[in-house]
Coordinates of C-alpha atoms and ligand atoms in Angstrom, one line a residue:
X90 CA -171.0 -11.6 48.6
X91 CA -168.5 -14.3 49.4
X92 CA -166.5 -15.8 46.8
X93 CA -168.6 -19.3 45.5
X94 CA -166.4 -22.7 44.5
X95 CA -164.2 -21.3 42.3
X96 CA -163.6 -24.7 40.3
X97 CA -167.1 -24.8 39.3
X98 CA -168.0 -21.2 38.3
X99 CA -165.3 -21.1 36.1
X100 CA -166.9 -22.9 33.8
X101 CA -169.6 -21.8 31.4
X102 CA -173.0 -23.6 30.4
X103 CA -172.1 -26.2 28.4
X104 CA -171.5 -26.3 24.7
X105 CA -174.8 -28.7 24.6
X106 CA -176.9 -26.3 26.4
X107 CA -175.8 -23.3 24.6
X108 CA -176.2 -24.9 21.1
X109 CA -179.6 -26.4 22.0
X110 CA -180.5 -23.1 23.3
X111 CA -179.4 -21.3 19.8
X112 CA -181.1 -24.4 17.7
X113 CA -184.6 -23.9 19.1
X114 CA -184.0 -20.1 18.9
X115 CA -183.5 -20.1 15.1
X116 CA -186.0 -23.1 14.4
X117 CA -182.7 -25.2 13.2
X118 CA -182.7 -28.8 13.0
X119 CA -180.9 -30.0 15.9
X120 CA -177.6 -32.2 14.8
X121 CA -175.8 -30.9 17.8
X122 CA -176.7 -32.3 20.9
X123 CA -176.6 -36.2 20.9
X124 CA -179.9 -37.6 21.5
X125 CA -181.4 -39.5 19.2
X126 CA -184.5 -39.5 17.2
X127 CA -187.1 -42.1 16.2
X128 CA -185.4 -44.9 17.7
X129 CA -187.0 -44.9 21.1
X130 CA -188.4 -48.9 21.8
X131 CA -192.4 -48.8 22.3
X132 CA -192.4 -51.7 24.7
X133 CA -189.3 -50.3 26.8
X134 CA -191.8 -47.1 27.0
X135 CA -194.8 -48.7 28.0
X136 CA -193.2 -50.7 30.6
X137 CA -192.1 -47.7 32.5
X138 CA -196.1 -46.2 32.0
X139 CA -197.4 -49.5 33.3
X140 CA -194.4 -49.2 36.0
X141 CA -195.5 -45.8 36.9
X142 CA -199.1 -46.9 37.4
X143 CA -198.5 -49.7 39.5
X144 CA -195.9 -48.4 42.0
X145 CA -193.7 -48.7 43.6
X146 CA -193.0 -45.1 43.8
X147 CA -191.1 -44.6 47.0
X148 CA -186.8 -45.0 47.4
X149 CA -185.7 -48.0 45.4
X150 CA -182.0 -49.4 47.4
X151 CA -179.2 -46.6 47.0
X152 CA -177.9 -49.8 44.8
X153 CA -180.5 -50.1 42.4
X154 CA -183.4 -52.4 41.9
X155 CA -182.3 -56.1 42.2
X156 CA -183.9 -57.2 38.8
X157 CA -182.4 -54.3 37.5
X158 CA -178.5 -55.2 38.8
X159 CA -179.3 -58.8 37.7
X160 CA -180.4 -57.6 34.1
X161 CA -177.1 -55.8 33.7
X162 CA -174.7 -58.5 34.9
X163 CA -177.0 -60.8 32.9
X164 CA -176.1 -58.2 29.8
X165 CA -172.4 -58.4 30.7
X166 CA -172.5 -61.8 30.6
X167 CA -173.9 -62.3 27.6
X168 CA -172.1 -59.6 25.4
X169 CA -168.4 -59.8 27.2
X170 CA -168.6 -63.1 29.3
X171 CA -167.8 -60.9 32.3
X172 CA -169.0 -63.0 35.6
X173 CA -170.4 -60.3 37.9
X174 CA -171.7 -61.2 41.5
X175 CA -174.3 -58.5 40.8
X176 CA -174.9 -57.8 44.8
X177 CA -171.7 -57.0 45.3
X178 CA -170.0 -55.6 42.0
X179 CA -172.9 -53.5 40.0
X180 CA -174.5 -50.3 40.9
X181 CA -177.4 -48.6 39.1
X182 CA -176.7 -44.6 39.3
X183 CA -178.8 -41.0 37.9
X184 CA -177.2 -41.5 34.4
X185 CA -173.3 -42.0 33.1
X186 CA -173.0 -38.4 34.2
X187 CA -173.4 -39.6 38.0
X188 CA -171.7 -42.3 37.8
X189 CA -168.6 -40.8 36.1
X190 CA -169.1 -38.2 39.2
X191 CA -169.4 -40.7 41.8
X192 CA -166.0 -42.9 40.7
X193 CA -164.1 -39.8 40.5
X194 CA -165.2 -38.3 43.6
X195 CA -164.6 -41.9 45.5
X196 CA -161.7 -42.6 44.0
X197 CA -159.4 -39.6 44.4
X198 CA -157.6 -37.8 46.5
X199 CA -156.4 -34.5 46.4
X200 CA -152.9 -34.1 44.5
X201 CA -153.7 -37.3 42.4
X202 CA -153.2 -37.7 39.1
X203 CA -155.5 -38.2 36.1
X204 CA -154.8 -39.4 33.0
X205 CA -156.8 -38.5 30.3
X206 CA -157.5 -39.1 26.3
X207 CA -158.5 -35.5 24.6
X208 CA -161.1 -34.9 23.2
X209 CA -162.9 -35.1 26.0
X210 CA -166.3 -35.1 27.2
X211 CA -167.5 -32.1 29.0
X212 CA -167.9 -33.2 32.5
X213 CA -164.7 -35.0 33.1
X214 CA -162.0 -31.6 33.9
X215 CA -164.6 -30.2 36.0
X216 CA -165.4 -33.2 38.6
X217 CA -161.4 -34.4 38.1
X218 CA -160.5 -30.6 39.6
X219 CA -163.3 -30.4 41.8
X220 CA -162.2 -33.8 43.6
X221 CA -158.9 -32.3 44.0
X222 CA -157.1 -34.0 40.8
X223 CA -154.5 -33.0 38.8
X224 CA -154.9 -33.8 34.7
X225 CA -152.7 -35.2 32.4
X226 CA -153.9 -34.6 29.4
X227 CA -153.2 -36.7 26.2
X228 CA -154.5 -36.0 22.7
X229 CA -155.6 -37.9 19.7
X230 CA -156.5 -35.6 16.9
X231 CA -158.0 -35.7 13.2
X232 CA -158.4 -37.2 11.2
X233 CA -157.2 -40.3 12.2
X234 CA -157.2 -40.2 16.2
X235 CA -154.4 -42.4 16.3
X236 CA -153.0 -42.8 20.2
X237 CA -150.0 -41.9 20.5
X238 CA -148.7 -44.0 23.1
X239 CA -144.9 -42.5 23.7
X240 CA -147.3 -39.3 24.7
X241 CA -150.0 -41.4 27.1
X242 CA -146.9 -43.6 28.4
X243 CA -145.5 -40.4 29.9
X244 CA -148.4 -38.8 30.8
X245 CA -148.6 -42.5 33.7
X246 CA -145.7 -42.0 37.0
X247 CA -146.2 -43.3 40.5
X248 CA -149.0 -40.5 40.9
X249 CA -151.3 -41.5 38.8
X250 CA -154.5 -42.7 40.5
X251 CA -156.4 -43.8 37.1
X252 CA -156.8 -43.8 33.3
X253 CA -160.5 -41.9 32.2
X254 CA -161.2 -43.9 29.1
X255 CA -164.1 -43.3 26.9
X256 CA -164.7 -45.8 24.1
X257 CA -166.5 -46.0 21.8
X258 CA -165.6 -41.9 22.0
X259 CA -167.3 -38.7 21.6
X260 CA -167.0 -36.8 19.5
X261 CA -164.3 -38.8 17.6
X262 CA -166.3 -41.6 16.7
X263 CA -162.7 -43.7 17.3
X264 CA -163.3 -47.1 19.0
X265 CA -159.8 -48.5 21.3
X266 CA -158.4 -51.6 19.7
X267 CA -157.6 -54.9 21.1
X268 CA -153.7 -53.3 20.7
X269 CA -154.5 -49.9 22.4
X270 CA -156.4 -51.9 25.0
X271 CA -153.3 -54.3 25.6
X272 CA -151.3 -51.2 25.7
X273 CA -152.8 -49.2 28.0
X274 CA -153.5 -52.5 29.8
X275 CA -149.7 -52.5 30.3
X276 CA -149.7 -49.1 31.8
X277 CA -152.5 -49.4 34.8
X278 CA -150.0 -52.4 35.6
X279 CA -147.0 -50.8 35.7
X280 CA -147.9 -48.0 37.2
X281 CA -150.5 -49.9 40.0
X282 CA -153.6 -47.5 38.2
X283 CA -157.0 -47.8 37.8
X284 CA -159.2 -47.0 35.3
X285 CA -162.5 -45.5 35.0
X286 CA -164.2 -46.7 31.0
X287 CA -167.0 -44.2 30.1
X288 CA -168.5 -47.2 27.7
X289 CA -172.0 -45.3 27.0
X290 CA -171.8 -46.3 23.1
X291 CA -170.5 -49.9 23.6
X292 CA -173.9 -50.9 21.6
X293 CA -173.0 -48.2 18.4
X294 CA -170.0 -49.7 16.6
X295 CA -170.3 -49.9 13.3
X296 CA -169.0 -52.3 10.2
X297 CA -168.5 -55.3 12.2
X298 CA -166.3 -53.9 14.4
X299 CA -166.2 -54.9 18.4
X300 CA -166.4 -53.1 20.9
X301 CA -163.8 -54.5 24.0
X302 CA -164.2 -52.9 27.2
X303 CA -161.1 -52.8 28.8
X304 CA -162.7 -54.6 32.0
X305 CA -161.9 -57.9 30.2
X306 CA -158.4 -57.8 29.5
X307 CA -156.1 -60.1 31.7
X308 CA -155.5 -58.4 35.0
X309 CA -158.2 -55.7 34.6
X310 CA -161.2 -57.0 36.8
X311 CA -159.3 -55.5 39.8
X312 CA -158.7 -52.2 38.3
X313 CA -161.4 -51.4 36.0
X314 CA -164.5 -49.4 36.6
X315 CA -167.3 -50.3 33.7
X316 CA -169.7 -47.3 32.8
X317 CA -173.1 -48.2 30.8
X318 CA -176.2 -46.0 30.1
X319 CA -179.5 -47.4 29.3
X320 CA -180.1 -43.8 27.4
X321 CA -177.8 -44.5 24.8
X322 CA -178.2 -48.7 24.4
X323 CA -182.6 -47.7 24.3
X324 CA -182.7 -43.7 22.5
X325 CA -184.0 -42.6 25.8
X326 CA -181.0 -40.1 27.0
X327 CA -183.9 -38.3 29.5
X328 CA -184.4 -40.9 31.5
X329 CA -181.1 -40.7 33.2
X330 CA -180.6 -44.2 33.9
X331 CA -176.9 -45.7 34.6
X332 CA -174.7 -47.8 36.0
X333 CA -171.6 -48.8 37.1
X334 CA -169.8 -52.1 37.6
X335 CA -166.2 -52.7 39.2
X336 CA -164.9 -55.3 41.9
X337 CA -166.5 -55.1 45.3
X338 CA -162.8 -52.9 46.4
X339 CA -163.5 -50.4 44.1
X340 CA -167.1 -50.4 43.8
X341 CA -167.5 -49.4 47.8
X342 CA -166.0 -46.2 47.9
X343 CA -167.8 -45.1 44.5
X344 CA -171.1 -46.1 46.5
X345 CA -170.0 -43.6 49.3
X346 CA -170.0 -40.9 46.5
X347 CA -173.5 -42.2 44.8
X348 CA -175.4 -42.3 48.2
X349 CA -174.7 -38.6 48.4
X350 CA -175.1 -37.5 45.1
X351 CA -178.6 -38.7 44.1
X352 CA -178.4 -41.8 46.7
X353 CA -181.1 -43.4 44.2
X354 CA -182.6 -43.8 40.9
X355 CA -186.7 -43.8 39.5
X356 CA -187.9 -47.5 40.5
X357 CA -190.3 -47.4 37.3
X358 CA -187.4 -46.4 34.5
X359 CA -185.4 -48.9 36.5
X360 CA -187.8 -51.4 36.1
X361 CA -188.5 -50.7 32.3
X362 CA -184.9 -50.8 31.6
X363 CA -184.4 -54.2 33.0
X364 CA -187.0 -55.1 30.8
X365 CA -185.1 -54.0 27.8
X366 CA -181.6 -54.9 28.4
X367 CA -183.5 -58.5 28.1
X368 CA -184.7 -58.0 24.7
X369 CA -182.8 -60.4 21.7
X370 CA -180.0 -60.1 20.1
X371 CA -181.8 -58.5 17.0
X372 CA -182.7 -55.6 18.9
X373 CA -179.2 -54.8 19.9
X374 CA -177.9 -55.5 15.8
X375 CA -180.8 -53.9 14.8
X376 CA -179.8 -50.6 16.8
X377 CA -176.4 -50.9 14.9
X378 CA -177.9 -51.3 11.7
X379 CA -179.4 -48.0 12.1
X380 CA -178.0 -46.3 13.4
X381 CA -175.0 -47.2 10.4
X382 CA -177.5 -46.9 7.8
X383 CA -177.7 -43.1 9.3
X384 CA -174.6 -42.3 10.0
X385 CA -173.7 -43.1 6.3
X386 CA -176.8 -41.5 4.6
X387 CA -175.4 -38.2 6.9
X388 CA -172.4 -38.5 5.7
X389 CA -173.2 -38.6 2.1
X390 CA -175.2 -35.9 2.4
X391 CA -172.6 -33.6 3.9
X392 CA -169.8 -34.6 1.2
X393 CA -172.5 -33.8 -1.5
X394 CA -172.7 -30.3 0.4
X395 CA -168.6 -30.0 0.1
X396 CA -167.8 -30.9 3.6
X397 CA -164.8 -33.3 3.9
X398 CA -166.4 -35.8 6.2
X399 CA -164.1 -38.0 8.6
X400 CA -164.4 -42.2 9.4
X401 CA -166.4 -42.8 12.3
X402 CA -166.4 -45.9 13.8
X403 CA -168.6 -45.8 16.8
X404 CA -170.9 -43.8 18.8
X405 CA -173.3 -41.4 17.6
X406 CA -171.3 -39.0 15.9
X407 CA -169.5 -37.7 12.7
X408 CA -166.6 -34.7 12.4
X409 CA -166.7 -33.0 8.9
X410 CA -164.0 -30.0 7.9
X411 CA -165.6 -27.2 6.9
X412 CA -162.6 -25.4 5.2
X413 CA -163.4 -26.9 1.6
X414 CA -166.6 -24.4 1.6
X415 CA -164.4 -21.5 1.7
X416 CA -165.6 -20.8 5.4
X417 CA -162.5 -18.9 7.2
X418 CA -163.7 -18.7 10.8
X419 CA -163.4 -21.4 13.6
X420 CA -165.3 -23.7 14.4
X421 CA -167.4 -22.0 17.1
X422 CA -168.0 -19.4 14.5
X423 CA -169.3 -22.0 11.9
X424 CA -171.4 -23.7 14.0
X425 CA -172.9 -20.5 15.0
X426 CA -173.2 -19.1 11.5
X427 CA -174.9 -22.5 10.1
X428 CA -177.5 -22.3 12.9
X429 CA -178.4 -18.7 12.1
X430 CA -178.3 -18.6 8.7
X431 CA -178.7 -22.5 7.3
X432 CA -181.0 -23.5 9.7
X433 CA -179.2 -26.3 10.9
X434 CA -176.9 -26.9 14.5
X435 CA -173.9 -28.5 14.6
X436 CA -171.1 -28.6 18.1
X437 CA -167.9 -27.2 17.4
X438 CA -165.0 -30.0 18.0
X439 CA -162.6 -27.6 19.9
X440 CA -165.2 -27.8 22.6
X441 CA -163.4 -30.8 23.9
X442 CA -160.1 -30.0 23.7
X443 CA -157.9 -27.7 26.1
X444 CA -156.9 -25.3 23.4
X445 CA -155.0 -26.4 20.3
X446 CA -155.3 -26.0 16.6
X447 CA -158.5 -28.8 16.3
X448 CA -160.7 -25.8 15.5
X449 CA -162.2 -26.6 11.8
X450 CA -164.4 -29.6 12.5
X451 CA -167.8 -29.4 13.5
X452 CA -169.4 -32.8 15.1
X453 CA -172.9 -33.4 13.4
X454 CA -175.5 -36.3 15.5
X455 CA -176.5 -38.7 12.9
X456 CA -179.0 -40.6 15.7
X457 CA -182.0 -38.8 14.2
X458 CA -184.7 -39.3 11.9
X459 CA -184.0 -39.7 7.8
X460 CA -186.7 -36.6 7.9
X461 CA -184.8 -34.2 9.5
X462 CA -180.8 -35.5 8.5
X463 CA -182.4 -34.9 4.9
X464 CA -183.8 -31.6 5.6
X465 CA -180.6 -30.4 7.6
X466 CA -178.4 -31.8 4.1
X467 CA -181.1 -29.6 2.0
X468 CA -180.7 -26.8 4.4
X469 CA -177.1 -26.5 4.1
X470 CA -176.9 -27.2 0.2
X471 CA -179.4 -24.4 -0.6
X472 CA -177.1 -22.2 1.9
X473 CA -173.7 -23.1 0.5
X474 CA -175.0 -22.6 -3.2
X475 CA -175.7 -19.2 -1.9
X476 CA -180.2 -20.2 -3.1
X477 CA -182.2 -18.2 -0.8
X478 CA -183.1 -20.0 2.0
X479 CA -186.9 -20.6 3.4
X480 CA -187.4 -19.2 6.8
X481 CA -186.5 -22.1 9.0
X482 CA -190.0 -23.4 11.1
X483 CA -189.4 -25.1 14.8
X484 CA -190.7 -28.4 13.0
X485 CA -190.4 -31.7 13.8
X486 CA -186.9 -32.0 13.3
X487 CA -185.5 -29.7 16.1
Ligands
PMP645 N1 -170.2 -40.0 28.5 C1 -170.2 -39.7 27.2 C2 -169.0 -39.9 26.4 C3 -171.4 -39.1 26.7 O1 -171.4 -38.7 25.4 C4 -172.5 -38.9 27.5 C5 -173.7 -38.1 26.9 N2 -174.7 -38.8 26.8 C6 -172.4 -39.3 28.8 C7 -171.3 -39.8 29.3 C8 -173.6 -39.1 29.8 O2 -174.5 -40.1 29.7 P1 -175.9 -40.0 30.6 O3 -176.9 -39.2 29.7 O4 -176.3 -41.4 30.8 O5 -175.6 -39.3 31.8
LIG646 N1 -173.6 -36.6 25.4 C1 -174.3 -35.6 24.6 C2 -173.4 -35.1 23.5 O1 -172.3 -35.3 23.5 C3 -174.8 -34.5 25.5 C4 -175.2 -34.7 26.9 C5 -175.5 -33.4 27.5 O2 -176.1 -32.5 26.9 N2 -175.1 -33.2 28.7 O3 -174.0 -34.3 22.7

């Protein structure tokens, strides 16, 4: 047989797959993977049904639907004041997957350089090498993710085709500040870069804090690509529904990419998600209410267990250090052990790094029900007390 892409098969299935697979194996509850429970809007629902029902079903544009492009510029309006000309600067693609894809693949050329914040969501290195790019990688690192900006500053030179931000950021739970922003801000200047913001969890920032996308600094409308997903902002991470928005320059040659990729997106969820990205401001602080009021019930529950839980800020997701149980393994190991034997899944944070000593944190998903985040706490204090444990069922909570 001939050889296949060698970028590609070098890589495994992911770490989401695989622990997923292993949850539903061992009848775990499921606090790896990040998609949420319980939070999915009824009306957002039945508007795709009714959608489905009454057609259309065929191609929507390659661009999206028009009410959908209007609802998102209308969105960016009203959360960022951005002015978007929504024919020309917003694209609906298959998911923030895709549309991560399609900038990378229209924007670079072989040889270029990437810049790039660890840790680091898993489809990023493989479309960055795929397209040809070279990355610089960067790291912030528990427990305080602090940027260190001598590092990132060095990682920028005159080959550097663009910055892959994500904020708010998995699995860190770290949201950029208006002085990392300014910062980095000051680099795409220098060094004539773009940048491509992964913003999937711009809605999930917690304790009054803001999130900015970079988009909206001074100077970055011409050099920023905006990433949004309608899975995160409505608890529906199936539907695949996502978008970009950048200045007519750069939003072109990421269309190129998109109309090869998946050229075009379900008319019906596109229709149901312009719906919701209408609803009222209390449905947007009322999905940041909580999914705070979970992520700090979770977090109780694992210090009362002995973890050593860390600050999240933002997104759906909380890093606790195992080592005050006694455990002595990695974290692979650990988040293998406590699916197995505690019944409940967790993703091991060296997953997104390249390498390093971060390998004692395990990520747990707080966007799930009360039911099953109190369950999975019981779980793993009946397991860590050494109490015998009841056979884990495949229950609601997986
Ligand atoms: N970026 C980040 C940081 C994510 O955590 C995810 C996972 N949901 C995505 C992109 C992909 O989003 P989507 O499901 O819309 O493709
Ligand atoms: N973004 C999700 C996470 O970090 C997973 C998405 C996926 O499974 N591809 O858990």
């Amino acid at each position: 047989m001939k050889p296949v892409n060698s970028v590609l098969s070098s890589y495994g299935t992911t770490i989401f797959e695989t622990m997923s697979r292993l949850s539903q194996a061992h009848g775990a509850v499921n606090l790896g993977q990040g998609f949420p429970e319980g939070l999915e809007p009824a009306d957002v629902v039945a508007r795709a049904a009714e959608a489905v029902a009454a057609g259309p079903n065929q191609y929507p544009s390659m661009m999206g639907t028009p009410d959908l492009r209007q609802a998102i510029a209308a969105h960016d309006r009203r959360f960022y004041g951005l002015d978007l000309d929504w024919p020309g600067e917003v694209m609906v693609t298959s998911g923030a997957t895709e549309a991560l894809a399609a900038c990378l693949f229209g924007l670079i050329e072989p040889g270029d350089e990437v810049v790039l914040i660890e840790p680091l969501y898993d489809s990023y290195l493989p479309i960055i090498r795929r397209a040809g790019g070279v990355p610089r990688l960067v790291r912030v690192a528990p427990p305080h993710w602090t940027l260190p900006r001598d590092e990132l500053a060095a990682a920028f030179s005159g080959r550097t085709k663009l910055l892959l931000l994500n904020t708010p950021m998995n699995p860190a739970g770290k949201v950029f500040d208006a002085d990392d922003l300014a910062f980095i801000a000051g680099l795409l200047e220098r060094w004539d870069a773009y940048a491509v913001c992964d913003e999937v969890y711009e809605h999930l920032v917690y304790d009054g804090r803001r999130h900015i996308p970079l988009i909206t600094l001074p100077g970055m409308r011409e050099r920023c690509l905006k990433i949004g997903s309608a899975g995160k902002i409505f608890s529906l991470t199936g539907w695949k529904v996502g978008w970009v928005i950048a200045c007519p320059a750069l939003l072109q040659p990421v269309a190129k990419a998109h109309q090869y990729l998946t050229f075009t997106t379900p008319p019906n969820l596109q229709a149901a998600v312009a719906h919701g990205l209408g609803k009222d401001d209390g449905y947007y602080d009322g999905l940041t209410a909580m999914l705070g009021a979970r992520r700090d019930r979770l977090a109780a529950g694992l210090r009362r267990v002995g973890f050593a839980t860390l600050a999240t800020a933002g997104s759906y997701f909380l890093s606790a250090d195992f080592r005050p149980l006694g455990f002595t393994g990695d974290d692979d190991a650990f988040c293998r052990h406590i699916t197995e034997r505690a019944g409940v899944t967790a993703i091991p944070v060296s997953a997104f790094y390249q390498g390093g000593e971060v390998n004692h944190f395990a990520r747990f998903c707080f966007a799930k029900t009360d039911a099953a985040i109190d369950e999975a706490v019981a779980r793993l204090e009946r397991f860590f007390r050494g109490e015998p444990l009841t056979p884990p069922s495949a229950s609601g909570c997986g």
